[in-house]
mmCIF file of the C-alpha atoms, coordinates in Angstrom:
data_MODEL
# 
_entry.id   MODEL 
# 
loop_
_atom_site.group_PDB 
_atom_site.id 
_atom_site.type_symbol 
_atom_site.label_atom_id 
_atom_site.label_alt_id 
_atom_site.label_comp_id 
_atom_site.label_asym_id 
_atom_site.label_entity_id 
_atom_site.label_seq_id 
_atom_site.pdbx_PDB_ins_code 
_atom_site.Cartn_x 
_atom_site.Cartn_y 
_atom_site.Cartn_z 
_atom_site.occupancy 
_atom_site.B_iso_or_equiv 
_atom_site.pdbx_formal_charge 
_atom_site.auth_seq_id 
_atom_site.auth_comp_id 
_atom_site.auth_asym_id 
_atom_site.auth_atom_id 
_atom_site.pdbx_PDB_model_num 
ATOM 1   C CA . UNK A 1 1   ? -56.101 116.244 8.171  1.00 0.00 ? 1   UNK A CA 1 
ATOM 2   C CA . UNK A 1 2   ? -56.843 119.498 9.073  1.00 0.00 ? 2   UNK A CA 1 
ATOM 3   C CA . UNK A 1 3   ? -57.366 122.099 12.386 1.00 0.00 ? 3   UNK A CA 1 
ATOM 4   C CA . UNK A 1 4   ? -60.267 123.797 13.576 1.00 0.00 ? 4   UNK A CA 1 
ATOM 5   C CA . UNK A 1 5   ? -60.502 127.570 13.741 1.00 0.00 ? 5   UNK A CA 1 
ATOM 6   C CA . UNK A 1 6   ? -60.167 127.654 17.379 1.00 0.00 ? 6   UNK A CA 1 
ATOM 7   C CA . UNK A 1 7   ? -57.417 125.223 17.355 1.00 0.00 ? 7   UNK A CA 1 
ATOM 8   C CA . UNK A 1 8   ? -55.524 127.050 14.265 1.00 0.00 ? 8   UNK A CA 1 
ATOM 9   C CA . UNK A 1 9   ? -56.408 130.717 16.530 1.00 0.00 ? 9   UNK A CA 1 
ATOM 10  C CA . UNK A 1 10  ? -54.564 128.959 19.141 1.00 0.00 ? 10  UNK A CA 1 
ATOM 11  C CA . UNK A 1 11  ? -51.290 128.142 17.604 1.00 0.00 ? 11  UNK A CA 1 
ATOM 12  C CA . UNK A 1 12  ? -51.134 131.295 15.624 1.00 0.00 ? 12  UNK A CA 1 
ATOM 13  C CA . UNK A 1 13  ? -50.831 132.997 19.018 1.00 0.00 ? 13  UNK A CA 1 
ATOM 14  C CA . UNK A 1 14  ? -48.188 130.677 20.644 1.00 0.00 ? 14  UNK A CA 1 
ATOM 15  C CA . UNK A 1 15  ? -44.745 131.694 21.045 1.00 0.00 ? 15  UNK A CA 1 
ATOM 16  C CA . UNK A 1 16  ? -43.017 129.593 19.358 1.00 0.00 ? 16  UNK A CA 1 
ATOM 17  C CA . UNK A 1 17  ? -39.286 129.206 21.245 1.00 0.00 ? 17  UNK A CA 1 
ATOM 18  C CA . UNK A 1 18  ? -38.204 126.531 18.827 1.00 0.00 ? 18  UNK A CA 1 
ATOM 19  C CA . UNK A 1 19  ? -39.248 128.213 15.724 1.00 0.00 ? 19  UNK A CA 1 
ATOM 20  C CA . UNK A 1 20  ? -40.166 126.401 12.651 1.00 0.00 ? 20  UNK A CA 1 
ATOM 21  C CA . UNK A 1 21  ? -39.111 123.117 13.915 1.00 0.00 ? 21  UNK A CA 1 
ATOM 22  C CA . UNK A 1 22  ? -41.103 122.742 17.280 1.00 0.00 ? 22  UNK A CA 1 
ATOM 23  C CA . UNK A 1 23  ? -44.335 124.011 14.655 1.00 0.00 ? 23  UNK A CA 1 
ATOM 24  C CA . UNK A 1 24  ? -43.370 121.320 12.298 1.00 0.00 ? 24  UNK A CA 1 
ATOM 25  C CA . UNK A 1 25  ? -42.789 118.621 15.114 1.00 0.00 ? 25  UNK A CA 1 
ATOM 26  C CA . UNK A 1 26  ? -45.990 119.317 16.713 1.00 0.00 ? 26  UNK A CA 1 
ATOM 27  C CA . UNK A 1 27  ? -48.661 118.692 13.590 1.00 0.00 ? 27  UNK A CA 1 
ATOM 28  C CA . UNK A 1 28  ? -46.407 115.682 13.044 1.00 0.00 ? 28  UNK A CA 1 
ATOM 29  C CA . UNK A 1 29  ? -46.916 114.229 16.114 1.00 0.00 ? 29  UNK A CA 1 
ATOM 30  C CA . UNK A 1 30  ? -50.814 115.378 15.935 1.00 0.00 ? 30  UNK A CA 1 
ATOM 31  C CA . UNK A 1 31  ? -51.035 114.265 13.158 1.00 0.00 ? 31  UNK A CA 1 
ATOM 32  C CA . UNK A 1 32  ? -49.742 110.799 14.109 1.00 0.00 ? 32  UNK A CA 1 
ATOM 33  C CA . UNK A 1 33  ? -51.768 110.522 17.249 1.00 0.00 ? 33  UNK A CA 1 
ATOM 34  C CA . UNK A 1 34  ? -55.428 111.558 16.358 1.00 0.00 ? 34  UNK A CA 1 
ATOM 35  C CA . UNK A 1 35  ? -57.051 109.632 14.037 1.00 0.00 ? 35  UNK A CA 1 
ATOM 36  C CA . UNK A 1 36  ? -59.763 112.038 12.483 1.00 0.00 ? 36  UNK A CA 1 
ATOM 37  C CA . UNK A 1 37  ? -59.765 114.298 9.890  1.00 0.00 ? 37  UNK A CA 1 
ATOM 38  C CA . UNK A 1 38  ? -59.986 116.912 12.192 1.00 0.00 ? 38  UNK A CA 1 
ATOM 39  C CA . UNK A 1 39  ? -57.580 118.174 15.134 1.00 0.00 ? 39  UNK A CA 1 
ATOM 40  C CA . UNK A 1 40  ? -59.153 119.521 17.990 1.00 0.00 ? 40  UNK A CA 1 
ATOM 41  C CA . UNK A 1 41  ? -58.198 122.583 19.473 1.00 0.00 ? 41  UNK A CA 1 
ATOM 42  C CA . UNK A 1 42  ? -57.836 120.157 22.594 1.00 0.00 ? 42  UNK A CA 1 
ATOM 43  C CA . UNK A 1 43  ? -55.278 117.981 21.474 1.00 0.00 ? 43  UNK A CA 1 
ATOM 44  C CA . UNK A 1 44  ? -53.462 121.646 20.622 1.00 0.00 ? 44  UNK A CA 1 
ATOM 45  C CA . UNK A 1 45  ? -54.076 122.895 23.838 1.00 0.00 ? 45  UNK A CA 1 
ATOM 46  C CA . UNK A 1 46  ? -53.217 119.526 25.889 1.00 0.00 ? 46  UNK A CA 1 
ATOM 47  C CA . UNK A 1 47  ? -49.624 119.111 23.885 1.00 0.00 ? 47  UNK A CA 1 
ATOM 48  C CA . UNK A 1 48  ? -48.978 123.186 24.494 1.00 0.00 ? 48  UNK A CA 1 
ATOM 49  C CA . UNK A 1 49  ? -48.913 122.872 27.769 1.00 0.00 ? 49  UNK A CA 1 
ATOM 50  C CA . UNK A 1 50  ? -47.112 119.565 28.369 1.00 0.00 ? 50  UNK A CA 1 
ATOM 51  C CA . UNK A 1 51  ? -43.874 120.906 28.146 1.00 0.00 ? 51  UNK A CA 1 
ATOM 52  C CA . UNK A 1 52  ? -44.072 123.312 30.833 1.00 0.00 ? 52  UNK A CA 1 
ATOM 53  C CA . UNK A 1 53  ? -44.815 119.949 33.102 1.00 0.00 ? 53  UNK A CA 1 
ATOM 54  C CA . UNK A 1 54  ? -41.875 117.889 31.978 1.00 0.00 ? 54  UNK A CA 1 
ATOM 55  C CA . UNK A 1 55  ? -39.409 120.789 31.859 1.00 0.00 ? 55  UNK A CA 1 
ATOM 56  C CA . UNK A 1 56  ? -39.695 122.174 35.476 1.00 0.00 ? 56  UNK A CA 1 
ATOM 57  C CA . UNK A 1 57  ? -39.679 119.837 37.741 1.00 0.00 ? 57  UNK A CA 1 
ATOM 58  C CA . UNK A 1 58  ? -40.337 120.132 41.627 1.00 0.00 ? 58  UNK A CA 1 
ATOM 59  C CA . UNK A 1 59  ? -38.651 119.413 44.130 1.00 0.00 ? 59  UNK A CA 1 
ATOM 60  C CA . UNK A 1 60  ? -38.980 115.327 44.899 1.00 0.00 ? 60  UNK A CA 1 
ATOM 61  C CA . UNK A 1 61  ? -40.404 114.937 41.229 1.00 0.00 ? 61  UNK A CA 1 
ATOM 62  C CA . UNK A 1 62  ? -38.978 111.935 38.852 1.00 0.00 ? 62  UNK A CA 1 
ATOM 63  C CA . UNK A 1 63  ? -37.674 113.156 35.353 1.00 0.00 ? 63  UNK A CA 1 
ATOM 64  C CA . UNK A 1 64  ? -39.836 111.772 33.041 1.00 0.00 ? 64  UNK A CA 1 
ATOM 65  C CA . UNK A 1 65  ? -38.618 108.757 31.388 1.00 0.00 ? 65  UNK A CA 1 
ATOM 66  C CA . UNK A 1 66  ? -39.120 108.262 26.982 1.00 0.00 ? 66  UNK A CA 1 
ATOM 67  C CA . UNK A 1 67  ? -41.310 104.963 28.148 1.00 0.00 ? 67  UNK A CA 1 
ATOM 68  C CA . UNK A 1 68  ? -43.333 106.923 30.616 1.00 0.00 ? 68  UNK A CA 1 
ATOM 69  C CA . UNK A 1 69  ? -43.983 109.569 27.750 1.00 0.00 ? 69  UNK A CA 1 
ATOM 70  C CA . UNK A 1 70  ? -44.884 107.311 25.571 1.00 0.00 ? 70  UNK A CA 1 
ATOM 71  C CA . UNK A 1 71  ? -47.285 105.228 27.835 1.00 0.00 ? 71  UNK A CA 1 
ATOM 72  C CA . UNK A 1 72  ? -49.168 108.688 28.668 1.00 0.00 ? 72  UNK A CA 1 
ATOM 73  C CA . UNK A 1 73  ? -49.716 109.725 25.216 1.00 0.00 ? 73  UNK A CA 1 
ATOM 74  C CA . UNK A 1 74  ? -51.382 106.405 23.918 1.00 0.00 ? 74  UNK A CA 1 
ATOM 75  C CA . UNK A 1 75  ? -53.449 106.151 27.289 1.00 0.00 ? 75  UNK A CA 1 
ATOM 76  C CA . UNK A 1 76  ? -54.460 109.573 25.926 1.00 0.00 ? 76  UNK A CA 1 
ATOM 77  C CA . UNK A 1 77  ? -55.475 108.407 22.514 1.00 0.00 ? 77  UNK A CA 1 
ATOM 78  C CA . UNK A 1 78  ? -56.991 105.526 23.653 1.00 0.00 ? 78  UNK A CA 1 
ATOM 79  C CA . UNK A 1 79  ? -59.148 107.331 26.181 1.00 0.00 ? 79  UNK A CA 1 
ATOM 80  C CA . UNK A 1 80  ? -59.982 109.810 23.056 1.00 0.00 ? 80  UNK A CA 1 
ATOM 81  C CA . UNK A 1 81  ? -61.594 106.859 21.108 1.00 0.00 ? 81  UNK A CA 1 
ATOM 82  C CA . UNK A 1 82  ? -63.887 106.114 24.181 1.00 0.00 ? 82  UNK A CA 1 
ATOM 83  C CA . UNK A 1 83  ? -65.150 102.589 23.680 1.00 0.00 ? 83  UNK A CA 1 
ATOM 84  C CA . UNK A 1 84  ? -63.840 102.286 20.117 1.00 0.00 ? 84  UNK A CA 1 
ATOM 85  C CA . UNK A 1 85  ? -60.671 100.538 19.355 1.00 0.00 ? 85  UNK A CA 1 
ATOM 86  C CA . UNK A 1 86  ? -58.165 103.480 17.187 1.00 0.00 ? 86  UNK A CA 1 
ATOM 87  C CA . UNK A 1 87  ? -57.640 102.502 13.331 1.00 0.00 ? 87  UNK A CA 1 
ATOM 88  C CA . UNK A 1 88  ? -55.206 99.955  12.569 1.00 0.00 ? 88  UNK A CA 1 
ATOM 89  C CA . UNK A 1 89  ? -51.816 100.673 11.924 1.00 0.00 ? 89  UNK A CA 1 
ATOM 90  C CA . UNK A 1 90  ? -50.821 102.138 15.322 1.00 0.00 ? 90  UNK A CA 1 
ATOM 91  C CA . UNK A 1 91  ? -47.343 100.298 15.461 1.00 0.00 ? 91  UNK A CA 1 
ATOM 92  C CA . UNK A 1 92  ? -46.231 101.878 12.932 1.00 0.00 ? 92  UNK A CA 1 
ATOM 93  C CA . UNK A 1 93  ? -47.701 105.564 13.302 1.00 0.00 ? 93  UNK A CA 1 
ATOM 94  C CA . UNK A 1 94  ? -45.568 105.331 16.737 1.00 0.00 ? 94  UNK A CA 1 
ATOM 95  C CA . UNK A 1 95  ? -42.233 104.125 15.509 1.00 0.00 ? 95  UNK A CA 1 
ATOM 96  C CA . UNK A 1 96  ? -42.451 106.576 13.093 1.00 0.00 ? 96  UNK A CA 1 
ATOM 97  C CA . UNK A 1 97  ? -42.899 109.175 15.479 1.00 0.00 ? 97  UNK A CA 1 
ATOM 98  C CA . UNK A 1 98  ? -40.202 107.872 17.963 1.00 0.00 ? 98  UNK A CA 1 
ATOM 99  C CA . UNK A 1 99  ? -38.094 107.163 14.689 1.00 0.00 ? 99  UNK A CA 1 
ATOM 100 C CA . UNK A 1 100 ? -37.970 110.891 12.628 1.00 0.00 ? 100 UNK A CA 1 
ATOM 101 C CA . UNK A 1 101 ? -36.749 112.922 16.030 1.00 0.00 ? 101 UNK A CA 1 
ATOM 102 C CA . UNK A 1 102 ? -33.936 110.009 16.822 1.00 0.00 ? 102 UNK A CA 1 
ATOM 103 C CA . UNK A 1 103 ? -32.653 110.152 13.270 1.00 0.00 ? 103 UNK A CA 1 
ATOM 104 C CA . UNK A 1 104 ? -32.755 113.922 12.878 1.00 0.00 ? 104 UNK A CA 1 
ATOM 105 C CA . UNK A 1 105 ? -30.524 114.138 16.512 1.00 0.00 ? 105 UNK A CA 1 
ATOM 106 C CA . UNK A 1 106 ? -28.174 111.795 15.148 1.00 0.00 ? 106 UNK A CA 1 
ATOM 107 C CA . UNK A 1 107 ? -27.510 113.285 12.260 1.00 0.00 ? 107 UNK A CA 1 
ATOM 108 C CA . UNK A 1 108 ? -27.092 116.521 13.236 1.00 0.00 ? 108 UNK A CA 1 
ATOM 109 C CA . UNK A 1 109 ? -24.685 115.268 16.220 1.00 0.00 ? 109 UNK A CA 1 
ATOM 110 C CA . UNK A 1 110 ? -22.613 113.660 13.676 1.00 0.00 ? 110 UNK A CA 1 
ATOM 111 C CA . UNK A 1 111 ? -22.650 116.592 11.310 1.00 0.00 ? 111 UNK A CA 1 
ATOM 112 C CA . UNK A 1 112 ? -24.750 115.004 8.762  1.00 0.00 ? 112 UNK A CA 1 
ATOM 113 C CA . UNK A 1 113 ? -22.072 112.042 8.528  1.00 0.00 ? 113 UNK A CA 1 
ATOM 114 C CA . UNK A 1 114 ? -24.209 109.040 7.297  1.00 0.00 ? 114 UNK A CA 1 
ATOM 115 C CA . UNK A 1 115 ? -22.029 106.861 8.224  1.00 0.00 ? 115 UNK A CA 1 
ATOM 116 C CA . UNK A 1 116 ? -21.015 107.871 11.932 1.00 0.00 ? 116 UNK A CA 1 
ATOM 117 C CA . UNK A 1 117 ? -24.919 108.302 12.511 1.00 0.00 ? 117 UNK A CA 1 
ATOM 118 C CA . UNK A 1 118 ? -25.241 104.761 11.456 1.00 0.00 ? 118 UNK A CA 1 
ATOM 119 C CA . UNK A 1 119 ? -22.893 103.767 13.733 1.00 0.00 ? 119 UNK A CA 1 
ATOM 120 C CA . UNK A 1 120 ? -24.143 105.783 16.471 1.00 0.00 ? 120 UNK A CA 1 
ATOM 121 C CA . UNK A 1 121 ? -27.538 104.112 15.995 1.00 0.00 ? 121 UNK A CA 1 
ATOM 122 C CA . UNK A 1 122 ? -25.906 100.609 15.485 1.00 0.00 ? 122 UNK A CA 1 
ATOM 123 C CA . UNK A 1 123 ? -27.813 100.185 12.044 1.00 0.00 ? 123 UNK A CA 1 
ATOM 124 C CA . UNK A 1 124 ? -26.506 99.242  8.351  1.00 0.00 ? 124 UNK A CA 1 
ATOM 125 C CA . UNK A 1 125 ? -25.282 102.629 6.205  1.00 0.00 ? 125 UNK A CA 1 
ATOM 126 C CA . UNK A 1 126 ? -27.672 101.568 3.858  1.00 0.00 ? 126 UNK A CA 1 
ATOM 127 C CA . UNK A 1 127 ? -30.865 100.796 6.249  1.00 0.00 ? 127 UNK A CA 1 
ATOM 128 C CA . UNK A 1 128 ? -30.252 104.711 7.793  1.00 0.00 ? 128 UNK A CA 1 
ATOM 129 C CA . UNK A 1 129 ? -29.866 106.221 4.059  1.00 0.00 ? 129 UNK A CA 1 
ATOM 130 C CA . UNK A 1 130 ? -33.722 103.959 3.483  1.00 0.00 ? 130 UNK A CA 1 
ATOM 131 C CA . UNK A 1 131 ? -35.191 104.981 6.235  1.00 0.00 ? 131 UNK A CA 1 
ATOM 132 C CA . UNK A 1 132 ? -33.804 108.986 5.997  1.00 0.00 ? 132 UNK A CA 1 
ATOM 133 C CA . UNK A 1 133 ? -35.505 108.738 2.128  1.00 0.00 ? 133 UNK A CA 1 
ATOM 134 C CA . UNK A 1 134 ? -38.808 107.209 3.814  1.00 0.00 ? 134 UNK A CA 1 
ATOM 135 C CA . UNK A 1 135 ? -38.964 109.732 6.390  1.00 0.00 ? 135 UNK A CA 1 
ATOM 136 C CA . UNK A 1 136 ? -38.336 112.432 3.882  1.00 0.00 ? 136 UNK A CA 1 
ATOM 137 C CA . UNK A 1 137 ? -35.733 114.065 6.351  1.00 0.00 ? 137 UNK A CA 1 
ATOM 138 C CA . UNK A 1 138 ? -33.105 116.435 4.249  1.00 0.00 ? 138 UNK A CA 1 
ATOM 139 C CA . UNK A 1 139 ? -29.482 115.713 5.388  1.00 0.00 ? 139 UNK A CA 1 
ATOM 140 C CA . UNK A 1 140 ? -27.074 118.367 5.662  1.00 0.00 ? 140 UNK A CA 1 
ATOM 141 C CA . UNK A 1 141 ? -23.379 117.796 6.071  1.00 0.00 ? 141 UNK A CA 1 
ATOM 142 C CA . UNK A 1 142 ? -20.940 119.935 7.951  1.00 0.00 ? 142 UNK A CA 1 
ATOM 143 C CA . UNK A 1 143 ? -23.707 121.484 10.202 1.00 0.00 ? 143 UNK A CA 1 
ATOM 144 C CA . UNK A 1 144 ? -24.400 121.056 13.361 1.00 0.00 ? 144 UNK A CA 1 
ATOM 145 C CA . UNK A 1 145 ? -28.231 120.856 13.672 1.00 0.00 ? 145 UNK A CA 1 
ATOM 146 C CA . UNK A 1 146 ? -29.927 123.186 16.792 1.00 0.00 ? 146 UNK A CA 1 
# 
């Protein structure tokens, strides 16, 4: 997969609060979400600008809940296939991208303790430690992640 100009333009010139990480989740979760080859300046635009919305809220407005997140995003990439149905293996493209942020805050709230994170989650040592390789997340103990 790759950007467009216009959409590579855009995130070149985006202050970037959350450094490295918030870049890295963000083409992850693009990645993830759009099915073409190429990500539209669009997409870019629509997830720069969604945290603004979920992070201040009025007065009288309802936090936003992880479901209702996740039921606005695929109405989103449905609506951007139009008619079409998205390629198949959508189940797993979103548990993955549910499933790398929830490990990574885990294991950096237990300090990169495998074991306490696996408790935390309520999974087996050794399921955590496969799906950590899978992911390709790097563990590192004793530190506290940001």
């Amino acid at each position: 997969k790759h950007l467009d100009a216009e959409a590579l333009e855009l995130l070149r010139h985006h202050r970037w609060p959350g450094n490295v990480r918030e870049l890295e989740n963000l083409i992850r979760r693009l990645a993830v979400l759009h099915s073409g080859d190429t990500i539209p300046v669009s997409a870019i635009s629509a997830e720069l600008t969604e945290p603004a919305k979920t992070s201040s809220l009025e007065e009288g407005d309802e936090p936003v809940t992880l479901g209702g997140a996740v039921e606005r995003h695929l109405a989103q990439y449905f609506a951007e296939h139009g008619e079409r149905l998205p390629p198949p293996g959508l189940y797993d493209r979103i548990l993955q991208e549910v499933e790398r942020p929830l490990l990574s805050i885990c294991l950096g709230a237990t300090r990169g303790n495998q074991i306490r994170a696996a408790h935390l989650l309520g999974l087996n040592r050794n399921t955590l430690r496969k799906k950590i390789r899978d992911l390709g997340l790097e563990v590192i103990r004793g530190l506290k992640a940001d």
